[in-house]
Short mmCIF file of C-alpha atoms and ligand atoms in Angstrom, two decimals:
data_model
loop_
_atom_site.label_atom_id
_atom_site.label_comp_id
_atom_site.label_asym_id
_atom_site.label_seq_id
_atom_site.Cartn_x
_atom_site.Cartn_y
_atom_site.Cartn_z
CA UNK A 1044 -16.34 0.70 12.99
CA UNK A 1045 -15.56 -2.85 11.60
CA UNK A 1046 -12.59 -4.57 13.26
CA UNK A 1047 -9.43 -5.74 12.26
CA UNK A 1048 -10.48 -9.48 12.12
CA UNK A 1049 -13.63 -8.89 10.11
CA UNK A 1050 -11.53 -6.81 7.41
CA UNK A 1051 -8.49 -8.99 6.98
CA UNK A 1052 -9.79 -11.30 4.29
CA UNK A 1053 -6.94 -13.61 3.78
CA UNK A 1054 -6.82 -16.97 4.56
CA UNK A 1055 -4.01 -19.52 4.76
CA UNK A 1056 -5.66 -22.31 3.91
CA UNK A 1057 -8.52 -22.22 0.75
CA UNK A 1058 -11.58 -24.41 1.24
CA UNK A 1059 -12.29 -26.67 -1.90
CA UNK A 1060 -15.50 -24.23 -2.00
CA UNK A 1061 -14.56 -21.69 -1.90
CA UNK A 1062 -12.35 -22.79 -5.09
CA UNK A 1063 -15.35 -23.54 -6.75
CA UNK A 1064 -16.77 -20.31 -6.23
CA UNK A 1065 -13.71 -18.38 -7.53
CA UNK A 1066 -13.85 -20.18 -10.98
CA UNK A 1067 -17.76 -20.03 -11.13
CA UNK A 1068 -18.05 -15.91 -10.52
CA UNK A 1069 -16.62 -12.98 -12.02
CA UNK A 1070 -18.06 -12.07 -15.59
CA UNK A 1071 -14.47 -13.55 -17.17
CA UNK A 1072 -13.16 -13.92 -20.40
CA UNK A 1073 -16.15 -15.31 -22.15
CA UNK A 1074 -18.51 -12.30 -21.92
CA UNK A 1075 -16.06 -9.95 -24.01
CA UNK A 1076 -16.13 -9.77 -27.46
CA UNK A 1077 -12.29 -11.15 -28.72
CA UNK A 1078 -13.34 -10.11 -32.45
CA UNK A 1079 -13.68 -6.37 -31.74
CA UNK A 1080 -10.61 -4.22 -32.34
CA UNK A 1081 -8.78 -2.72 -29.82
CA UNK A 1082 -9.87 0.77 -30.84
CA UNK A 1083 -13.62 -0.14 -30.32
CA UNK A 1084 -12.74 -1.27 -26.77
CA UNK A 1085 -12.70 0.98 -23.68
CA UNK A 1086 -11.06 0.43 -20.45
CA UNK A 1087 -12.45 1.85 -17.11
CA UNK A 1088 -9.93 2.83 -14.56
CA UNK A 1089 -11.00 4.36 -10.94
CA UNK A 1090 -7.84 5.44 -8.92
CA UNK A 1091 -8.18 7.15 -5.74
CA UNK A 1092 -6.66 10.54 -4.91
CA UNK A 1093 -4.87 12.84 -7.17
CA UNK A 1094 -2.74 13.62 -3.25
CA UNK A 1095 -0.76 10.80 -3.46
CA UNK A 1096 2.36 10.58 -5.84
CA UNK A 1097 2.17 7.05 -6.47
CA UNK A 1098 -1.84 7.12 -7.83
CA UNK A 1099 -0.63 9.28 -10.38
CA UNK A 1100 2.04 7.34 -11.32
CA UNK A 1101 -0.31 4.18 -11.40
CA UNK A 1102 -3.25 5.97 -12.83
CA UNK A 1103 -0.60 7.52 -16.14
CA UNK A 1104 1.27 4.14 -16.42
CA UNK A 1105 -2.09 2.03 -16.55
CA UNK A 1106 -3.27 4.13 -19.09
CA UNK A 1107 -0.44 4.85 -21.21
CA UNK A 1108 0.00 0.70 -21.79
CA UNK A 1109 -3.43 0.18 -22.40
CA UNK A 1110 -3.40 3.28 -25.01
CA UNK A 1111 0.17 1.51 -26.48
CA UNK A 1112 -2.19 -1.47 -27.26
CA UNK A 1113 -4.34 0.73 -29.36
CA UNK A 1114 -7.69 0.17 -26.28
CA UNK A 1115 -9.13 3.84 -25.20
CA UNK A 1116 -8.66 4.82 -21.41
CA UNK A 1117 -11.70 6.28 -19.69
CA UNK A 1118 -8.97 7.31 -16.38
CA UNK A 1119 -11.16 9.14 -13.18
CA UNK A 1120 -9.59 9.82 -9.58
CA UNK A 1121 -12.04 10.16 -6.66
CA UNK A 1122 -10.53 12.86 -4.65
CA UNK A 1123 -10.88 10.23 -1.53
CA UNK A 1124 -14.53 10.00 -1.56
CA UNK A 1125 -16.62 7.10 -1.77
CA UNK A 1126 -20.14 8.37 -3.38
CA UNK A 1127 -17.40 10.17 -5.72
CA UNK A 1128 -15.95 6.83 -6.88
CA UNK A 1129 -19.47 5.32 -6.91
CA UNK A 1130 -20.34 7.14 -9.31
CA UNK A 1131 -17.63 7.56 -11.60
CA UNK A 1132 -17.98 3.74 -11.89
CA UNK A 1133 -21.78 3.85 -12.18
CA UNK A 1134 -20.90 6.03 -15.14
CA UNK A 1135 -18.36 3.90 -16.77
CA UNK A 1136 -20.62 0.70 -16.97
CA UNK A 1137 -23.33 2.88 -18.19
CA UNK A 1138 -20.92 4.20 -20.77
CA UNK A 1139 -20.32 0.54 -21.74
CA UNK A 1140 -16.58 0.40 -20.44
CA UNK A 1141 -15.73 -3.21 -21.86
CA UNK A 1142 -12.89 -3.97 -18.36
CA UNK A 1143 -13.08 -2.45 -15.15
CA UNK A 1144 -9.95 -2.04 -13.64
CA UNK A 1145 -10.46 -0.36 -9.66
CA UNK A 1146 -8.20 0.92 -6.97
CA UNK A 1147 -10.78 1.38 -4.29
CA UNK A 1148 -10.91 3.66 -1.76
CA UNK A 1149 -13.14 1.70 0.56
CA UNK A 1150 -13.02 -1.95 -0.88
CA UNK A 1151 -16.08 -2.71 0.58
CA UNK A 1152 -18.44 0.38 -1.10
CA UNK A 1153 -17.99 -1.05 -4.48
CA UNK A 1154 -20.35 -3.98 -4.09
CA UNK A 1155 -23.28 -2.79 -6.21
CA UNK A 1156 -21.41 -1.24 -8.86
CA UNK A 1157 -19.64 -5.16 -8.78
CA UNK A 1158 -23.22 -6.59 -9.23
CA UNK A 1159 -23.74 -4.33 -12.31
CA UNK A 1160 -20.42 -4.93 -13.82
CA UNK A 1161 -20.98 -8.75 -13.82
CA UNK A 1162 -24.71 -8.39 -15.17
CA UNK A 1163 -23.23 -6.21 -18.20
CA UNK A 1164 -20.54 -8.80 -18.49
CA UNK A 1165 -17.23 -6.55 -17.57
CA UNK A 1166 -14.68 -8.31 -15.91
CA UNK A 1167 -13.26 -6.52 -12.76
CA UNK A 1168 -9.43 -6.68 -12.03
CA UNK A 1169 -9.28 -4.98 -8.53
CA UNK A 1170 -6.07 -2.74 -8.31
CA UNK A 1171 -3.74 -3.01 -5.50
CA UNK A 1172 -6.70 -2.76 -3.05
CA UNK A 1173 -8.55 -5.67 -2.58
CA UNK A 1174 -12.49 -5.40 -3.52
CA UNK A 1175 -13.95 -7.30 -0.67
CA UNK A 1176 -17.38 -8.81 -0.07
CA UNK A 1177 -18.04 -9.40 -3.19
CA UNK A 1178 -17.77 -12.83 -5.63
CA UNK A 1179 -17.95 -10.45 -8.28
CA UNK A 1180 -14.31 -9.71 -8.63
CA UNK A 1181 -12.32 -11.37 -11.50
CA UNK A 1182 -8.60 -10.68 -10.96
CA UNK A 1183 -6.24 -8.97 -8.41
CA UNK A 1184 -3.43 -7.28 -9.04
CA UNK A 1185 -0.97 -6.46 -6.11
CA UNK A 1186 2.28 -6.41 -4.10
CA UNK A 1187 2.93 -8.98 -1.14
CA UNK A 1188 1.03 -6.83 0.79
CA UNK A 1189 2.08 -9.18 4.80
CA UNK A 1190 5.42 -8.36 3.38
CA UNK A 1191 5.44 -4.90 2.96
CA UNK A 1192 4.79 -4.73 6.75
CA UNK A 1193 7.41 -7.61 7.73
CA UNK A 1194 9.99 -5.63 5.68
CA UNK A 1195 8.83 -2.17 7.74
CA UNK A 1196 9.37 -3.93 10.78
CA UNK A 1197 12.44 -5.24 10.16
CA UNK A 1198 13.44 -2.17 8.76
CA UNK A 1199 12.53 -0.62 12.12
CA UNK A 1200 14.36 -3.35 14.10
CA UNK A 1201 17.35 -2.49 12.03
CA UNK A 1202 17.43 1.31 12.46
CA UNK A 1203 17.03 0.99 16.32
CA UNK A 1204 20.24 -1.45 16.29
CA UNK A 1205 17.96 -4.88 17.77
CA UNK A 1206 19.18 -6.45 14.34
CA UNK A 1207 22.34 -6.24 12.51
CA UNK A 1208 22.91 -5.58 8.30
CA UNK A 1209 21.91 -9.47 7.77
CA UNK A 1210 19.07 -8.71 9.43
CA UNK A 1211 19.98 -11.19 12.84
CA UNK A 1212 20.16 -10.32 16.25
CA UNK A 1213 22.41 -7.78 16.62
CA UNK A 1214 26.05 -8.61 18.88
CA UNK A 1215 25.66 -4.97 20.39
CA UNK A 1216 22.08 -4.54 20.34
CA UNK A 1217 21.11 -1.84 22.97
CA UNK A 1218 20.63 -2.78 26.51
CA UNK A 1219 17.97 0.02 27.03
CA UNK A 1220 14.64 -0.40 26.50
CA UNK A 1221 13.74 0.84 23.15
CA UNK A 1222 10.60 3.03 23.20
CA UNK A 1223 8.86 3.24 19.40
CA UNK A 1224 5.21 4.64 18.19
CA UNK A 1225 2.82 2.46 15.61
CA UNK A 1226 0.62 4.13 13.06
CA UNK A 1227 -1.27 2.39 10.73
CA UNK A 1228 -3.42 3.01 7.57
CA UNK A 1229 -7.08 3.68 6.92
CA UNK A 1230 -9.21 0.70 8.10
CA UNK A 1231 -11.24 0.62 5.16
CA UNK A 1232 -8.38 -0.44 2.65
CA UNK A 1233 -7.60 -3.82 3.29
CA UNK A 1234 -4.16 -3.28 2.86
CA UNK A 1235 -3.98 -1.52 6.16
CA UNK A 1236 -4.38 -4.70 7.85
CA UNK A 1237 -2.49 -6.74 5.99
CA UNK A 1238 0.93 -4.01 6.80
CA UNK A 1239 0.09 -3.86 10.46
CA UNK A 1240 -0.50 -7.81 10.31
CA UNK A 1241 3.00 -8.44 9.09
CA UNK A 1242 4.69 -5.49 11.20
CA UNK A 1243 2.76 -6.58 14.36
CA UNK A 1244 4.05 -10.25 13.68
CA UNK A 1245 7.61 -9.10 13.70
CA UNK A 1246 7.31 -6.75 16.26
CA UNK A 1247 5.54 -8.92 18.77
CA UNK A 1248 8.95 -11.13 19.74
CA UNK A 1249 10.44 -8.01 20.79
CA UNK A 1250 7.66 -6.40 22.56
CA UNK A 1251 6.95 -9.87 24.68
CA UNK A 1252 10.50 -9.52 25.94
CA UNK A 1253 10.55 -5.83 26.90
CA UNK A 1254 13.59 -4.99 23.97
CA UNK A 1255 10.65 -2.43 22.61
CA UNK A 1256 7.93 -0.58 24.25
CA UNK A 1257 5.07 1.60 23.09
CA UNK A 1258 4.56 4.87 25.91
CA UNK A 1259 1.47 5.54 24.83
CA UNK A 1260 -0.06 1.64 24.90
CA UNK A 1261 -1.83 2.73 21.54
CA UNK A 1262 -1.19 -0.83 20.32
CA UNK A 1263 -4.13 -1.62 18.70
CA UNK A 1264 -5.07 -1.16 14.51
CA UNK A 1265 -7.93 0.79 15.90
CA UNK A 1266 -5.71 3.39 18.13
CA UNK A 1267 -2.93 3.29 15.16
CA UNK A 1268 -5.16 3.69 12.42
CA UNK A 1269 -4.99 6.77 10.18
CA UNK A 1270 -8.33 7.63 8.23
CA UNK A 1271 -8.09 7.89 4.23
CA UNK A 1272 -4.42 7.90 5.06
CA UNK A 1273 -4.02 11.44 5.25
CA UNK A 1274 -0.67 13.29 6.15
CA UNK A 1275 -2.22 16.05 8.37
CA UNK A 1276 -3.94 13.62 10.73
CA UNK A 1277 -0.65 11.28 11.03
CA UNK A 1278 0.96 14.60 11.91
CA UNK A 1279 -1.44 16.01 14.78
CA UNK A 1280 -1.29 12.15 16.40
CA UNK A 1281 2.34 12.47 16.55
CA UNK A 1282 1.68 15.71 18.08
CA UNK A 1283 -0.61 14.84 20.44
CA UNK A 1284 1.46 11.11 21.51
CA UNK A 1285 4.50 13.65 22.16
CA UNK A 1286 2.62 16.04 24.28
CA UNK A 1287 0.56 13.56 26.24
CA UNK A 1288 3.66 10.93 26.54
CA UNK A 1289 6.98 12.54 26.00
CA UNK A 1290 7.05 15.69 27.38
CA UNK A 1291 8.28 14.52 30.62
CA UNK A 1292 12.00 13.49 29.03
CA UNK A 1293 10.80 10.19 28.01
CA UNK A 1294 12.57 9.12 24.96
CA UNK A 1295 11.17 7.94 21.43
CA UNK A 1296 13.22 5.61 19.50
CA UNK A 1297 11.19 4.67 16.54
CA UNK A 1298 8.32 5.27 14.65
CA UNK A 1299 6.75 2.64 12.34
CA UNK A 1300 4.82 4.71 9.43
CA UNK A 1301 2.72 2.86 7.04
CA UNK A 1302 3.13 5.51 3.80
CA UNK A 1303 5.89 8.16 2.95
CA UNK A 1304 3.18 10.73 3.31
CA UNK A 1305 2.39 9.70 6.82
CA UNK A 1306 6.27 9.83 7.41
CA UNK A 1307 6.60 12.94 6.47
CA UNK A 1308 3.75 14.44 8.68
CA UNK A 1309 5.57 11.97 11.39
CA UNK A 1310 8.77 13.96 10.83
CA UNK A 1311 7.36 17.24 11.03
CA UNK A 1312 5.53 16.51 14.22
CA UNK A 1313 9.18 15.59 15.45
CA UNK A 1314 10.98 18.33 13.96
CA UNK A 1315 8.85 20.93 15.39
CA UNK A 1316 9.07 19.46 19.03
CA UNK A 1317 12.50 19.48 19.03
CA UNK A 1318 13.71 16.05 18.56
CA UNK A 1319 16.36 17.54 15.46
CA UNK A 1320 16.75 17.76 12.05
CA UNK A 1321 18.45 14.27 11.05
CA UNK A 1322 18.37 10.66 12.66
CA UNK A 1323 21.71 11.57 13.61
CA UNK A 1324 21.02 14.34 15.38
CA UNK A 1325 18.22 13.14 17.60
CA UNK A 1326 15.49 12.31 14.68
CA UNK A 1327 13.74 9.00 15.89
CA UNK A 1328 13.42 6.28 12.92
CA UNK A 1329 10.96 6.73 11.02
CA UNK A 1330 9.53 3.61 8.39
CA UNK A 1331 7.64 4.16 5.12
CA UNK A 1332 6.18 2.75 2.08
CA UNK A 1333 6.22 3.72 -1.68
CA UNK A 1334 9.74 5.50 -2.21
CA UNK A 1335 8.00 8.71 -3.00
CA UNK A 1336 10.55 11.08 -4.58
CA UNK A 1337 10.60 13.22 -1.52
CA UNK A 1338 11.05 10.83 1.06
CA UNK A 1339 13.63 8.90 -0.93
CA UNK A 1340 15.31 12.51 -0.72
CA UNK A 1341 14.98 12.25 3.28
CA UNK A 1342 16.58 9.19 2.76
CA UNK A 1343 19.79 9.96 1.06
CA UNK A 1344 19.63 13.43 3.53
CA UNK A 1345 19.32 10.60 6.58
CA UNK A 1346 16.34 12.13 7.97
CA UNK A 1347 13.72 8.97 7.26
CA UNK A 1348 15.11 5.85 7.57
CA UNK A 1349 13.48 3.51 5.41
CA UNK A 1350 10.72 2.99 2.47
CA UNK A 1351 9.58 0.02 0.81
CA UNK A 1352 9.66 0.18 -3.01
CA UNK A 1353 6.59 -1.04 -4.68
CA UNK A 1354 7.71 -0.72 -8.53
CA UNK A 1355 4.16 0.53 -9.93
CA UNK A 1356 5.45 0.25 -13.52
CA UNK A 1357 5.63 -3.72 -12.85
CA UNK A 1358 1.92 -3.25 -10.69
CA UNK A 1359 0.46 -1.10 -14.28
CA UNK A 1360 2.04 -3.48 -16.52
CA UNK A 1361 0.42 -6.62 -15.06
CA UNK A 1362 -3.22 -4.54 -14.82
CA UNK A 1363 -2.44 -4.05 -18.62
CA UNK A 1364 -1.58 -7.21 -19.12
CA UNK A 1365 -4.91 -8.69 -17.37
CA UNK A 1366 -7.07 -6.38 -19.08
CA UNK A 1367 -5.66 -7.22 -22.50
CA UNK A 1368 -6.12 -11.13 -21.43
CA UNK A 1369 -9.88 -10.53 -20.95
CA UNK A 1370 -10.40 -7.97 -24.36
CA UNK A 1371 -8.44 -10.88 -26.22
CA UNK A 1372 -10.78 -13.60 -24.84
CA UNK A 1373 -8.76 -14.90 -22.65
CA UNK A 1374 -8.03 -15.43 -18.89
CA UNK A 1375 -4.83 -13.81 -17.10
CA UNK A 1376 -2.80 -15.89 -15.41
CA UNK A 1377 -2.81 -16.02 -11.55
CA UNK A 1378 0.36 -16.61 -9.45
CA UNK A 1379 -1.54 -16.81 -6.21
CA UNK A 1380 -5.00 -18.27 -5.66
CA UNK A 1381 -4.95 -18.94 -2.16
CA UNK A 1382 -4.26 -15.56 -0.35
CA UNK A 1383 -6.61 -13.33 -0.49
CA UNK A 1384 -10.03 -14.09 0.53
CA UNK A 1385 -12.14 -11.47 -0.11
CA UNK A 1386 -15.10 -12.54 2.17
CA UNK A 1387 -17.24 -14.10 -0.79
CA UNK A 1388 -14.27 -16.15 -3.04
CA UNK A 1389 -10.41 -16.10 -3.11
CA UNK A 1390 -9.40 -13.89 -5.71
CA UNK A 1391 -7.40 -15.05 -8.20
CA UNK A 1392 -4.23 -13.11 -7.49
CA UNK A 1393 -0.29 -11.81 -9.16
CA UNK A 1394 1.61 -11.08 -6.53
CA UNK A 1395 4.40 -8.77 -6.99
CA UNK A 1396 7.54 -8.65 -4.86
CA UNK A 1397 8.76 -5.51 -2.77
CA UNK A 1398 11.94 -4.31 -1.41
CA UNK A 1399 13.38 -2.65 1.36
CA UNK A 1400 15.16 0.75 0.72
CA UNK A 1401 17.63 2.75 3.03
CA UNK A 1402 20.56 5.05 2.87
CA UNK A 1403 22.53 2.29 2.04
CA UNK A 1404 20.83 0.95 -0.90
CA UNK A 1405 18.66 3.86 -2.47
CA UNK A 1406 21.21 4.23 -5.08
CA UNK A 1407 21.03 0.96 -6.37
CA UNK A 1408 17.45 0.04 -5.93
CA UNK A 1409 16.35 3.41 -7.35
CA UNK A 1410 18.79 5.13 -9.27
CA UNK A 1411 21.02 2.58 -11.12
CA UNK A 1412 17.61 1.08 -12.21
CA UNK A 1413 16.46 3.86 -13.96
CA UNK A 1414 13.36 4.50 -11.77
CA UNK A 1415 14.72 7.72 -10.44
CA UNK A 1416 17.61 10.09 -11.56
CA UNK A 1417 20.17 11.20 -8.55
CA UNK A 1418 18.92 14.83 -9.53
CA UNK A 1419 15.33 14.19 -8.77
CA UNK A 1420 16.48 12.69 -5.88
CA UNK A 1421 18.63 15.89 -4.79
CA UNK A 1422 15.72 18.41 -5.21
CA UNK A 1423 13.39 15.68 -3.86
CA UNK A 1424 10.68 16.13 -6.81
CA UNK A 1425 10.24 14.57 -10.02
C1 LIG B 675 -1.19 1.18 -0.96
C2 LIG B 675 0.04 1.93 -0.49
C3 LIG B 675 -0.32 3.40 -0.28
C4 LIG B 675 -1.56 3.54 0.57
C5 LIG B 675 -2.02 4.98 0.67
C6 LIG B 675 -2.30 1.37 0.02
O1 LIG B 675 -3.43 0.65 -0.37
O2 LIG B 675 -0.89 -0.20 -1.10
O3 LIG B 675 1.04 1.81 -1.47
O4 LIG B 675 0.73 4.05 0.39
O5 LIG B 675 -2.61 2.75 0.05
O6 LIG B 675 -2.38 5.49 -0.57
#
């Protein structure tokens, strides 16, 4: 298994060669042929998983703005596996896709089908997920990926009372020792790290001066980590953390969850045991990520705490945006080329921003904006 320190490729500070490297690779702009109409050009897009919500919205909001622009939309999802995603890209280049755009499901797998996308000349925007070891990658488009993870924490910090609305210490923060549970993603997405980075970095403070504690000691990406980021297996670790650690009256505060899906299979676990139906009536907090329709519906029902809300219309739009940049025979236009360090180059980068959502706010972040309506968010489904 790789560790944490090997997988996080981002870097504070970029080396001038690394620089050099990033505006040398990639196939770019220059390789596509500008004078073809947009009806003779094809765009390759490899999602994931069809399990969770927000591929599907990413995978039919990509594809619906590069079809407004007049390009076809060659769309595959990989069920999870990697040979599966392998080869669906194999099959695009060989089809003569004219951009790749890739959410990966283990950015490191990708490398040869990289190789053969820069020696047919398609630029590569990696989706979300950062391709890694690889200089051929063109463009990245993403959220603030350390903040997603700050905000979870904080989020977590919030719910358990340590900090107040403005997100300060708290006057009346608890005097007990608060006990909470980490879980993290699957160790081959990059993102993964980059959550638990920024969660572990806020955290840390409070678990130096004994204001948090983890019962189980399971405070390392490796013990936290949840493979391909599926619900089931977030749900049997709870299980098995409450059996081994809390079945002698200890109490559990908090759980910090990486993805709504995980949450859920978090609350289950809890449900089940026990520990009530609502936050008020026992339910530990419980963090998230995405503002799937159901969980936003825990949410308003106070049974999850928190989500973070990624807006994948803004994510699609700039991934159409890129695409169109490099089919018009042009470059797109980074807002971040220091970040993320993929292991080979930095990878020219737009960075979108995220926000926090609770019971407090889901109304205004997500309903008076248009992205849900307060009926899907009463039956909890789209
Ligand atoms: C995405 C998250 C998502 C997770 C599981 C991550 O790479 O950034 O939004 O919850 O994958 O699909």
């Amino acid at each position: 298994m790789r560790t944490a320190s090997k997988m996080m490729f981002t870097v504070a500070a970029v080396s001038a060669l690394a620089l050099t490297a990033c505006e040398g690779e990639g196939a770019g702009a220059d390789e596509v042929d500008s004078d073809a109409a947009p009806e003779d050009l094809t765009v390759g897009v490899a999602m994931p998983t069809q399990t969770y919500e927000r591929w599907l919205n990413d995978g039919a909001a990509v594809e619906d703005g590069l079809e407004e622009m007049g390009y076809n939309v060659e769309l595959q999802y990989a069920d999870d596996d990697i040979p599966t995603q392998s080869q669906q890209i194999d099959q695009m280049i060989t089809s003569g896709v004219d951009v790749l755009i890739v959410a990966s499901i283990d950015g490191s797998a990708l490398t040869s089908q990289l190789d053969a996308a820069e020696a047919e000349g398609i630029p590569v925007i990696a989706y979300d997920r950062l391709l890694t070891n690889s200089e051929n990658v063109d463009f990245y488009v993403t959220f603030d990926n350390y903040e997603v993870g700050v905000n979870q924490a904080n989020s977590l910090l919030y719910g358990l009372g340590v900090l107040d609305e403005s997100f300060e210490p708290a006057d009346d923060a608890p005097d007990e020792t608060l006990n909470v549970e980490l879980f993290a993603g699957s160790l081959d997405d990059n993102n993964a790290h980059l959550f638990w980075q920024g969660a572990i970095d806020t955290l840390e403070p409070y678990m130096e001066d004994g204001t948090i504690e983890v019962p189980s000691e399971q405070t390392d990406i490796n013990q936290a980590a949840t493979q391909r980021w599926e619900q089931e297996t977030a749900q049997q670790r709870m299980e098995n953390l409450l059996t081994t650690h809390y079945n002698d009256g200890t109490e559990l505060h908090g759980v910090l969850a990486p993805a709504d899906p995980l949450s859920r299979g978090i609350i289950t676990a809890l449900r089940n045991d026990g520990w009530g139906d609502s936050i008020e009536d026992g339910l530990p907090i419980v963090t998230g990520q995405d503002a799937e329709i159901a969980t936003v519906s825990l949410i308003a029902d106070g049974v999850q705490h928190s989500t973070i809300f990624k807006d994948t219309r803004m994510l699609a739009d700039q991934a159409v945006e890129a695409a169109n940049d490099y089919l018009s025979g042009e470059e797109p236009e980074p807002n971040d080329t220091e970040t993320y360090d993929n292991g080979e180059i930095v990878v020219p980068s737009y960075l979108l921003e995220v926000e926090m959502v609770l019971e407090e706010n889901y109304e205004e972040i997500l309903v008076d904006s248009g992205y849900y309506t307060e009926e899907q968010v009463e039956d909890g489904q789209l």
